[in-house]
PDB file of C-alpha atoms in Angstrom:
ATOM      1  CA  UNK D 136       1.334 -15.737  -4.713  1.00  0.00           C
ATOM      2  CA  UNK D 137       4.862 -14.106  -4.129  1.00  0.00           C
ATOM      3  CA  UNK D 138       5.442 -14.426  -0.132  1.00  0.00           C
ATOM      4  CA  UNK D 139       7.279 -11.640   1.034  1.00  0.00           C
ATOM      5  CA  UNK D 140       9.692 -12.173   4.203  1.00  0.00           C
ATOM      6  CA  UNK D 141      10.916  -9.192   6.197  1.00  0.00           C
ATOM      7  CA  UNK D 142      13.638  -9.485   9.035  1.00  0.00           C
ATOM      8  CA  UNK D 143      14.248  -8.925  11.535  1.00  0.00           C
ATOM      9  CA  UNK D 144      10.510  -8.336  13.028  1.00  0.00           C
ATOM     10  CA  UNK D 145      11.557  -5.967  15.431  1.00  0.00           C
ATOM     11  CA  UNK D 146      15.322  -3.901  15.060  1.00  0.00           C
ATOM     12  CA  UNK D 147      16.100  -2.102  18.247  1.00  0.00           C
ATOM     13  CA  UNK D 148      18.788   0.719  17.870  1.00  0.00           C
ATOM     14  CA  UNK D 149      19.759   4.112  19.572  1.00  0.00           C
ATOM     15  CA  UNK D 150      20.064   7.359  17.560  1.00  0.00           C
ATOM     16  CA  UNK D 151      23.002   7.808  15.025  1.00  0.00           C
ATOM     17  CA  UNK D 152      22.950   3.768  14.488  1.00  0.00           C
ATOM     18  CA  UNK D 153      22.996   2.259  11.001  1.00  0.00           C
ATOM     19  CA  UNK D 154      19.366   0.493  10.042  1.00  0.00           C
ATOM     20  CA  UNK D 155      19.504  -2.595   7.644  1.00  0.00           C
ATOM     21  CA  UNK D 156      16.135  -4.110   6.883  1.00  0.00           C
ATOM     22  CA  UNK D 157      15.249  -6.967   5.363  1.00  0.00           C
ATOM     23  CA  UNK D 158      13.025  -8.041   2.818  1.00  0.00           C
ATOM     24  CA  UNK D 159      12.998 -11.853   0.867  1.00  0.00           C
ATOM     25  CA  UNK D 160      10.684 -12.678  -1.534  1.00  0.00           C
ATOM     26  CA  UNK D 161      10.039 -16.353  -2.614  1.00  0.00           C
ATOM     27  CA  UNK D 162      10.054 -15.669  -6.227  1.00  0.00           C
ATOM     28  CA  UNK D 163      11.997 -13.548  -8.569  1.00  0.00           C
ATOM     29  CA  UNK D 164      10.061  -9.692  -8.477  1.00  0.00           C
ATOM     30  CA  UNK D 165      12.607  -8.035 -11.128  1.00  0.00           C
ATOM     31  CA  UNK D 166      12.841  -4.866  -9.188  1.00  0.00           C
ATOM     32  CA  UNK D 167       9.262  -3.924  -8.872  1.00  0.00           C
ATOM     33  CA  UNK D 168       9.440  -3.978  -5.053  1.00  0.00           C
ATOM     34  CA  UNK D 169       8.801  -0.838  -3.209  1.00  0.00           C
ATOM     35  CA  UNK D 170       9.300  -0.150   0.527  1.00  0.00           C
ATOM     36  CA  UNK D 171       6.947   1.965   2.941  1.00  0.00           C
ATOM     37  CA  UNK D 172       6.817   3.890   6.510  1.00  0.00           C
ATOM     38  CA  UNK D 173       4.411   3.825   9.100  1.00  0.00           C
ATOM     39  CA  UNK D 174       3.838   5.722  11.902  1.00  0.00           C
ATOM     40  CA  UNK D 175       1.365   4.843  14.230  1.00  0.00           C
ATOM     41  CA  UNK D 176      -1.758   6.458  13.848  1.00  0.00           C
ATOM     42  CA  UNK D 177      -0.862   7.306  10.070  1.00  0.00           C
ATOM     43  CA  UNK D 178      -1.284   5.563   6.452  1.00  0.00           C
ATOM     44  CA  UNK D 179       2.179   4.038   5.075  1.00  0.00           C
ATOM     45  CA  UNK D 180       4.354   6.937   3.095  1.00  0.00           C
ATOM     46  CA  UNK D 181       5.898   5.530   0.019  1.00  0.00           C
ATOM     47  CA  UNK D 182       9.931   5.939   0.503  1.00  0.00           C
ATOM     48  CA  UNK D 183      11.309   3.919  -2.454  1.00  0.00           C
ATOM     49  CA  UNK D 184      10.055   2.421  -5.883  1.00  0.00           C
ATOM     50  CA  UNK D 185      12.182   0.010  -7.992  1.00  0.00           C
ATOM     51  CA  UNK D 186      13.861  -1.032  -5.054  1.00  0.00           C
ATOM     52  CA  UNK D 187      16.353   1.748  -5.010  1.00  0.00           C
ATOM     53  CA  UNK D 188      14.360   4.783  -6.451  1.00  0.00           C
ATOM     54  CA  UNK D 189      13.636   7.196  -3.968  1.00  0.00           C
ATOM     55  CA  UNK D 190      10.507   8.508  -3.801  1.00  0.00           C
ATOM     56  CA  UNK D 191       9.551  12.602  -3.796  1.00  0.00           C
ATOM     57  CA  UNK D 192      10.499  13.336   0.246  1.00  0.00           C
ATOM     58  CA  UNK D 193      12.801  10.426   1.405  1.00  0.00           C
ATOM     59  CA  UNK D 194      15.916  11.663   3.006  1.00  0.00           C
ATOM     60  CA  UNK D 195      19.295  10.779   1.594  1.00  0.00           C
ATOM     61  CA  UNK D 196      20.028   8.637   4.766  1.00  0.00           C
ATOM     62  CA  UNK D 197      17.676   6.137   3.355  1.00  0.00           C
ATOM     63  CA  UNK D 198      18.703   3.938   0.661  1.00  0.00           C
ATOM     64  CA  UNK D 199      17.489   0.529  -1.294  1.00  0.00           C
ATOM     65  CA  UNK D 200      19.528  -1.936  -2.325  1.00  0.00           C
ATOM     66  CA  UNK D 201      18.857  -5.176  -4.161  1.00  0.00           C
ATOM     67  CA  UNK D 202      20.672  -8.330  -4.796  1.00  0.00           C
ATOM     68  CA  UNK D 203      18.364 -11.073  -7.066  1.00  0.00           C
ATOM     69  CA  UNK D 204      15.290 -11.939  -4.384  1.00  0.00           C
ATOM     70  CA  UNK D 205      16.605 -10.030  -1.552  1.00  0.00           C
ATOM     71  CA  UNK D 206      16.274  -6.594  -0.716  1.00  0.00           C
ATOM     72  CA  UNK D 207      17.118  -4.201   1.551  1.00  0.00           C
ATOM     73  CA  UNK D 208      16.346  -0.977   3.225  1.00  0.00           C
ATOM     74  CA  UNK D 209      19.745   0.880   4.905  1.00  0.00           C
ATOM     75  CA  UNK D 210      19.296   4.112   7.616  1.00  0.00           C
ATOM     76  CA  UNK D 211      22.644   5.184   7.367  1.00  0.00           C
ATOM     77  CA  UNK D 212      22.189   6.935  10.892  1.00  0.00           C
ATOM     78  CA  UNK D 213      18.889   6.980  12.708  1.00  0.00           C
ATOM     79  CA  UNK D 214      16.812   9.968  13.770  1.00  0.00           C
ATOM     80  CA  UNK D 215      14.171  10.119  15.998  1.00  0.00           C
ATOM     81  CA  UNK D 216      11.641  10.461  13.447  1.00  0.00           C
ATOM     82  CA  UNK D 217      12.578   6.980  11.850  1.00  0.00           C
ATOM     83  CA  UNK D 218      11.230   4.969  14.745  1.00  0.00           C
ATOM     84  CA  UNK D 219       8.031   3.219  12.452  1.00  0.00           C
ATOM     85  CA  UNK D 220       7.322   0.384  11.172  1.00  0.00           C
ATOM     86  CA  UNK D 221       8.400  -0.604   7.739  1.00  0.00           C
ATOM     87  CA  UNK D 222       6.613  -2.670   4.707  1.00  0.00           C
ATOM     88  CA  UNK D 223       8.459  -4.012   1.558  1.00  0.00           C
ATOM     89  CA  UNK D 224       5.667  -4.713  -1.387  1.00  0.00           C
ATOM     90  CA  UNK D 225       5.851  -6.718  -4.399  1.00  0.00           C
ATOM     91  CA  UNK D 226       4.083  -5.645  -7.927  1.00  0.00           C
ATOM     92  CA  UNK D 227       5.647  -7.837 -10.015  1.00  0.00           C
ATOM     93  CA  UNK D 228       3.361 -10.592 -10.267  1.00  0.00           C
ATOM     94  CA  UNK D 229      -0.674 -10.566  -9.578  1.00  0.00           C
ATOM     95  CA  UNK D 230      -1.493 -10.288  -6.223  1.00  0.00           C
ATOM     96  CA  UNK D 231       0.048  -7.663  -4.918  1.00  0.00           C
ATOM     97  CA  UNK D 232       1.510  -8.971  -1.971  1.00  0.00           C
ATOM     98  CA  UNK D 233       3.413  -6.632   1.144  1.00  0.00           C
ATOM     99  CA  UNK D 234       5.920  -7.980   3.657  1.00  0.00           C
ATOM    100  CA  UNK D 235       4.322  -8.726   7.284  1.00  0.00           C
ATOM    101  CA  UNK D 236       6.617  -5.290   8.397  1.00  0.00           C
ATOM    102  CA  UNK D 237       9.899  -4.424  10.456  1.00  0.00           C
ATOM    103  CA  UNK D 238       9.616  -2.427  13.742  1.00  0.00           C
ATOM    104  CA  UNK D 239      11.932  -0.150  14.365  1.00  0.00           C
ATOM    105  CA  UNK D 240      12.040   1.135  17.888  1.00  0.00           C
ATOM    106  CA  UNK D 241      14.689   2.747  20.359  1.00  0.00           C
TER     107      UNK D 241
ATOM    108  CA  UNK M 237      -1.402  17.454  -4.064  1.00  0.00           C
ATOM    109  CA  UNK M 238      -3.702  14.484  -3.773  1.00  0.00           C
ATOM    110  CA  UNK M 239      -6.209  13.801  -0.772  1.00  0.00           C
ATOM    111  CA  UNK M 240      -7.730  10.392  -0.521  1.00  0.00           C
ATOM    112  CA  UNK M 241     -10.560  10.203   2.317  1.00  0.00           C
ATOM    113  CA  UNK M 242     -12.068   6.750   2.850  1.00  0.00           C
ATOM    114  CA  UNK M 243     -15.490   6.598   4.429  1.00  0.00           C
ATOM    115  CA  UNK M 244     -18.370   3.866   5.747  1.00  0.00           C
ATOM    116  CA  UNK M 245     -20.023   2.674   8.889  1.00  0.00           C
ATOM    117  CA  UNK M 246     -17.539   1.452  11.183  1.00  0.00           C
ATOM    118  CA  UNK M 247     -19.540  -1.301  12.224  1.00  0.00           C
ATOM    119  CA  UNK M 248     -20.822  -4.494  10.170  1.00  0.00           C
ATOM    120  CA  UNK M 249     -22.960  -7.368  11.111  1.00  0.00           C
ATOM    121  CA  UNK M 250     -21.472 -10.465  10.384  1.00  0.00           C
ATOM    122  CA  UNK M 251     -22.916 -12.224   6.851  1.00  0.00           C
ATOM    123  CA  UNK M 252     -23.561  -8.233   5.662  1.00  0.00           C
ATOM    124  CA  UNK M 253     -21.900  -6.140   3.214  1.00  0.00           C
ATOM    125  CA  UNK M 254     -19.188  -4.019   3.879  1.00  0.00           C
ATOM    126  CA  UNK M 255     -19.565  -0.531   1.819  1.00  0.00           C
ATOM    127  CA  UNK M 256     -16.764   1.974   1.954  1.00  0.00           C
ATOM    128  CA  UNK M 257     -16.396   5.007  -0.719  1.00  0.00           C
ATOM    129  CA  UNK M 258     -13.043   6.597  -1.092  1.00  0.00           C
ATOM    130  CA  UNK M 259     -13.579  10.778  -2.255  1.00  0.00           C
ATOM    131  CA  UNK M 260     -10.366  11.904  -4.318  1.00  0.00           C
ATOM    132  CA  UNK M 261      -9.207  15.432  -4.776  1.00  0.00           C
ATOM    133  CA  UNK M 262      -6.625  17.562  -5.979  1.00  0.00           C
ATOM    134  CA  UNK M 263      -5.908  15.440  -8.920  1.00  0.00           C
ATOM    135  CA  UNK M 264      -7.674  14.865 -12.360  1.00  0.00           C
ATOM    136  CA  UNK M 265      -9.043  11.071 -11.013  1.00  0.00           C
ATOM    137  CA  UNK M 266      -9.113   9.804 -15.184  1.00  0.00           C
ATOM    138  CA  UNK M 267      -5.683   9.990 -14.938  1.00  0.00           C
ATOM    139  CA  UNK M 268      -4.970   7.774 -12.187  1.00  0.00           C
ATOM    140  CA  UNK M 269      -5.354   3.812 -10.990  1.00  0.00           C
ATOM    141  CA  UNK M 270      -6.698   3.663  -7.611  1.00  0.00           C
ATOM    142  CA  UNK M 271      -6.534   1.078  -5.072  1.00  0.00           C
ATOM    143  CA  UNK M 272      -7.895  -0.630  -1.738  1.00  0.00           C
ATOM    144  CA  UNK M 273      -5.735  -2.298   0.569  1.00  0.00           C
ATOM    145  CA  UNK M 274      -6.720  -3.151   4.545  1.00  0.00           C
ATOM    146  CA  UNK M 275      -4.202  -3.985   7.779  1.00  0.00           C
ATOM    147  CA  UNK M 276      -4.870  -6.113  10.720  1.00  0.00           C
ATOM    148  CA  UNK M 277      -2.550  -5.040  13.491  1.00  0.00           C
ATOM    149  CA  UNK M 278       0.324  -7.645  13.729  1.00  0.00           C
ATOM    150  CA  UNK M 279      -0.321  -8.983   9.930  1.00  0.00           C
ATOM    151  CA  UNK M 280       1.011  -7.714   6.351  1.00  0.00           C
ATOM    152  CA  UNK M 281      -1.355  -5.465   4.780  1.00  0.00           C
ATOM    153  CA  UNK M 282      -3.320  -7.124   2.119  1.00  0.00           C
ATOM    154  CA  UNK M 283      -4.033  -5.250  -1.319  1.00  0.00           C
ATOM    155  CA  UNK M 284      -8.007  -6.117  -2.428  1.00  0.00           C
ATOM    156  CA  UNK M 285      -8.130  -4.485  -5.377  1.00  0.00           C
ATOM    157  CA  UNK M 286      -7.235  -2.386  -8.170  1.00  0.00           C
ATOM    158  CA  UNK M 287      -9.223   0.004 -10.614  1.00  0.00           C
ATOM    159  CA  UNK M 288      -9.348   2.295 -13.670  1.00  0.00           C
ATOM    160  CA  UNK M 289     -12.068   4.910 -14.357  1.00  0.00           C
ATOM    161  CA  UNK M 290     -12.793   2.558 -17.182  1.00  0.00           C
ATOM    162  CA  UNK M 291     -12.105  -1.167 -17.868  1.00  0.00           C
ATOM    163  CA  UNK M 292     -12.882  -4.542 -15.475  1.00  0.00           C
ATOM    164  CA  UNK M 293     -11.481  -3.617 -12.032  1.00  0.00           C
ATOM    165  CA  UNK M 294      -8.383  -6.488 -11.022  1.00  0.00           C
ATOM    166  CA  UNK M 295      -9.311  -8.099  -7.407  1.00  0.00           C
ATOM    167  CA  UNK M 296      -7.225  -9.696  -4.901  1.00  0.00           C
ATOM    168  CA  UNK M 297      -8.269 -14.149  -5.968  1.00  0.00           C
ATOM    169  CA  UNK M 298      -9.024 -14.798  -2.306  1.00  0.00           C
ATOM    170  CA  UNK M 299     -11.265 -11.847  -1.957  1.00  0.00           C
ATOM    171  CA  UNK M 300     -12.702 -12.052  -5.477  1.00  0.00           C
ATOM    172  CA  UNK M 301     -15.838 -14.124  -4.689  1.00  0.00           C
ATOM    173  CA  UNK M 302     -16.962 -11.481  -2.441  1.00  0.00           C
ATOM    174  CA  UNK M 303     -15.773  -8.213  -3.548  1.00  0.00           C
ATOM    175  CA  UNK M 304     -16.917  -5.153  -6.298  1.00  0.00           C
ATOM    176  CA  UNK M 305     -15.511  -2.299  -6.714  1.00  0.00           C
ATOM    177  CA  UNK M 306     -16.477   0.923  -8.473  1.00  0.00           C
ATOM    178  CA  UNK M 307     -16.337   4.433  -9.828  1.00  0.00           C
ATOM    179  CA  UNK M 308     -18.401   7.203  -9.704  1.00  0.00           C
ATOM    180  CA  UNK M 309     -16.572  10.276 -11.954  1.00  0.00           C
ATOM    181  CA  UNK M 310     -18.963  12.718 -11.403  1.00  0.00           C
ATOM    182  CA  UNK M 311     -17.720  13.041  -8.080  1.00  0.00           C
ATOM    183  CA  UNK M 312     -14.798  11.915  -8.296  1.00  0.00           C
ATOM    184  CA  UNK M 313     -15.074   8.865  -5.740  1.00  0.00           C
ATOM    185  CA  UNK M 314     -14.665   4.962  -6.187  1.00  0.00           C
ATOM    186  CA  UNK M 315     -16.174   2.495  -3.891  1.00  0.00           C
ATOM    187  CA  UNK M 316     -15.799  -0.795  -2.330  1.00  0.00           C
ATOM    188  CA  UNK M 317     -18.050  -3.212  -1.724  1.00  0.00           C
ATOM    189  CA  UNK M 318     -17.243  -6.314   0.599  1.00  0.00           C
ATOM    190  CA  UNK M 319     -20.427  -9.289   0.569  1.00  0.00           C
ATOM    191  CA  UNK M 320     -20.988 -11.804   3.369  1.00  0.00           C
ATOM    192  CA  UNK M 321     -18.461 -10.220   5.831  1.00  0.00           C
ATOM    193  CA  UNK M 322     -17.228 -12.418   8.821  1.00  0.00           C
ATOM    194  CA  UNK M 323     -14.755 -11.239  11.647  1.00  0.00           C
ATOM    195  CA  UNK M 324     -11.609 -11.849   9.842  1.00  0.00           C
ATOM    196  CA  UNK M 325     -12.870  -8.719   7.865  1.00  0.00           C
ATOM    197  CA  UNK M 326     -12.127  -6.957  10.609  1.00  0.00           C
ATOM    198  CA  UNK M 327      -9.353  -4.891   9.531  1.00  0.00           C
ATOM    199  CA  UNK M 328      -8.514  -0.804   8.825  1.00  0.00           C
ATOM    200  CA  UNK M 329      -9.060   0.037   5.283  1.00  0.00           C
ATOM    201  CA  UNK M 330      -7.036   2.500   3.033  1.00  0.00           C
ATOM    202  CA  UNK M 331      -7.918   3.667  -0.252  1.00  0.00           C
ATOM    203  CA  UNK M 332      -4.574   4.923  -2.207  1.00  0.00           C
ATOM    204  CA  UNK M 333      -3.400   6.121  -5.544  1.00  0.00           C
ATOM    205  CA  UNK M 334      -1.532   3.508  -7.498  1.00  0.00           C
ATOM    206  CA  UNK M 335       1.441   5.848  -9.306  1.00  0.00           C
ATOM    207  CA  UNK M 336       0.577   5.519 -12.854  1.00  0.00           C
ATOM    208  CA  UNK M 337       2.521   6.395 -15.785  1.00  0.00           C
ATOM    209  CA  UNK M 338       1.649   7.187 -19.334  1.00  0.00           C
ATOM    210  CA  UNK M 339       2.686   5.625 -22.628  1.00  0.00           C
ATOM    211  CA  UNK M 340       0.979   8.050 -25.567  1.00  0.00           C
ATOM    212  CA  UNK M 341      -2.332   7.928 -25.076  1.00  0.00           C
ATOM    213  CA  UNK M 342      -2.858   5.209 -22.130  1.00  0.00           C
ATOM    214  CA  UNK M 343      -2.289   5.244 -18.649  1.00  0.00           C
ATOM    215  CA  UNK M 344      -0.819   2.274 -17.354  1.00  0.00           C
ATOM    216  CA  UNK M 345      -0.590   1.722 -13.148  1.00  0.00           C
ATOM    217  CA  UNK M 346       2.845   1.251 -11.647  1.00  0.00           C
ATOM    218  CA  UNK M 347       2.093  -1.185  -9.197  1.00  0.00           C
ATOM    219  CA  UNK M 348       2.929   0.874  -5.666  1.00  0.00           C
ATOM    220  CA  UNK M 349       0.920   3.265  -4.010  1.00  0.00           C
ATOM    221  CA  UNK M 350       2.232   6.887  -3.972  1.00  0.00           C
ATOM    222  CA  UNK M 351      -0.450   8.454  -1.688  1.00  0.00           C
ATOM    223  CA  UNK M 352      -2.569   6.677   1.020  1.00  0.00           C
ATOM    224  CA  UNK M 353      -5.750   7.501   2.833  1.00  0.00           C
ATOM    225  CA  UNK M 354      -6.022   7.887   6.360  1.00  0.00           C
ATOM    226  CA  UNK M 355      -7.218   4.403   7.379  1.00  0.00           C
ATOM    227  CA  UNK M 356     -10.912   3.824   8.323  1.00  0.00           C
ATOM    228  CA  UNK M 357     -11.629   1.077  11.054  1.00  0.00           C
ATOM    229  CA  UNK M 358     -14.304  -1.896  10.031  1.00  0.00           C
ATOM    230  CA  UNK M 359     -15.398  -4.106  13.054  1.00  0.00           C
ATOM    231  CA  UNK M 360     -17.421  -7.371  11.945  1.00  0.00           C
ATOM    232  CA  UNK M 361     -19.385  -8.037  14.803  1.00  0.00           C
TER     233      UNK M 361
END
């Protein structure tokens, strides 16, 4: 199965920084890779599909980026409701397999 | 706009079966692949399996062995069913909409979950 490798495990920043997460999978996905918030107490919320596609909600400070098994999640500047923690997933190849997650905290 | 509530006992004796149902509303459900994944704190969240309202449901190949899912249309709910449970079932479990898109007259899932249940807690013990 695809092993998905997220970094840095825990990114602490002050408002207004810029966010780069990290996501490495250990086998080509194409671009089926999708990314996810979670705030404690909630279910993940789906913020990009494709690895760049944002999905219905995401704010334009959040963007994907790819570049061949390596992807990446950028917060151009952080708000206080971005502290979460945040899941890459893979879909293409059987399992499905998510990223172990990146913390985000002040 | 969707709503995905996952339900079942909390608590599981170990070597028992799990049972969870997942009750879906606000959507038509035959249009839609649905999903179970589960999180342990500190761990990635592990999909267990995929379905369609019709056709052979796809399951995670570690959990296969173990694990059924199903659908009920009439009221609009799928299930999951989990045999000889031990404490690394332990885990919260989310039911969730796979985004699905249609070519003519199929629907085909996307692979990523667009909507997410509030988690239910299962304790093995």
């Amino acid at each position: 199965e695809i092993v998905l490798t997220q970094s840095p495990g825990t990114l602490s920043l002050s408002l207004g920084d810029r966010a780069t997460l990290s996501c490495r999978a250990s086998q080509t996905v194409s671009s089926s890779l999708a990314w996810y918030q979670q705030v404690p107490g909630h279910p993940p919320r789906l913020l990009f599909f494709g690895a760049y596609w944002r999905a219905s909600g995401t704010p334009d400070r959040f963007s994907g980026s790819e570049s061949a098994t390596d992807f990446t999640l950028t917060i151009s500047r952080v708000e206080p409701e971005d502290f979460a923690l945040y899941y890459c997933q893979q879909y293409g190849a059987s399992p499905i397999t998510f990223g172990q997650g990146t913390r985000l905290e002040i | 706009q969707v709503q995905l509530q996952a339900s079942g006992p909390g608590l599981v004796r170990p070597s028992e079966t799990l049972s969870l149902t997942c009750s879906v509303s606000g959507v038509s459900f035959r249009n839609f692949f649905w999903g179970w994944i589960r999180q342990t704190p500190g761990q990635a969240p592990e999909w267990i399996g995929t379905l369609y309202y019709t056709g052979t449901p796809t399951y995670h190949p570690s959990l296969r062995s173990r694990v059924t899912m199903s659908v009920d249309t009439s009221k609009n709910q799928f299930s999951l069913r989990m045999t000889s449970v031990t404490a690394a079932d332990t885990a919260v479990y989310h039911c969730a909409r796979l985004a699905t898109r249609r070519e003519g007259y199929n629907f085909l899932p996307s692979g990523y979950f667009d909507s997410w249940s509030q988690g239910t807690l299962v304790t093995v013990s």
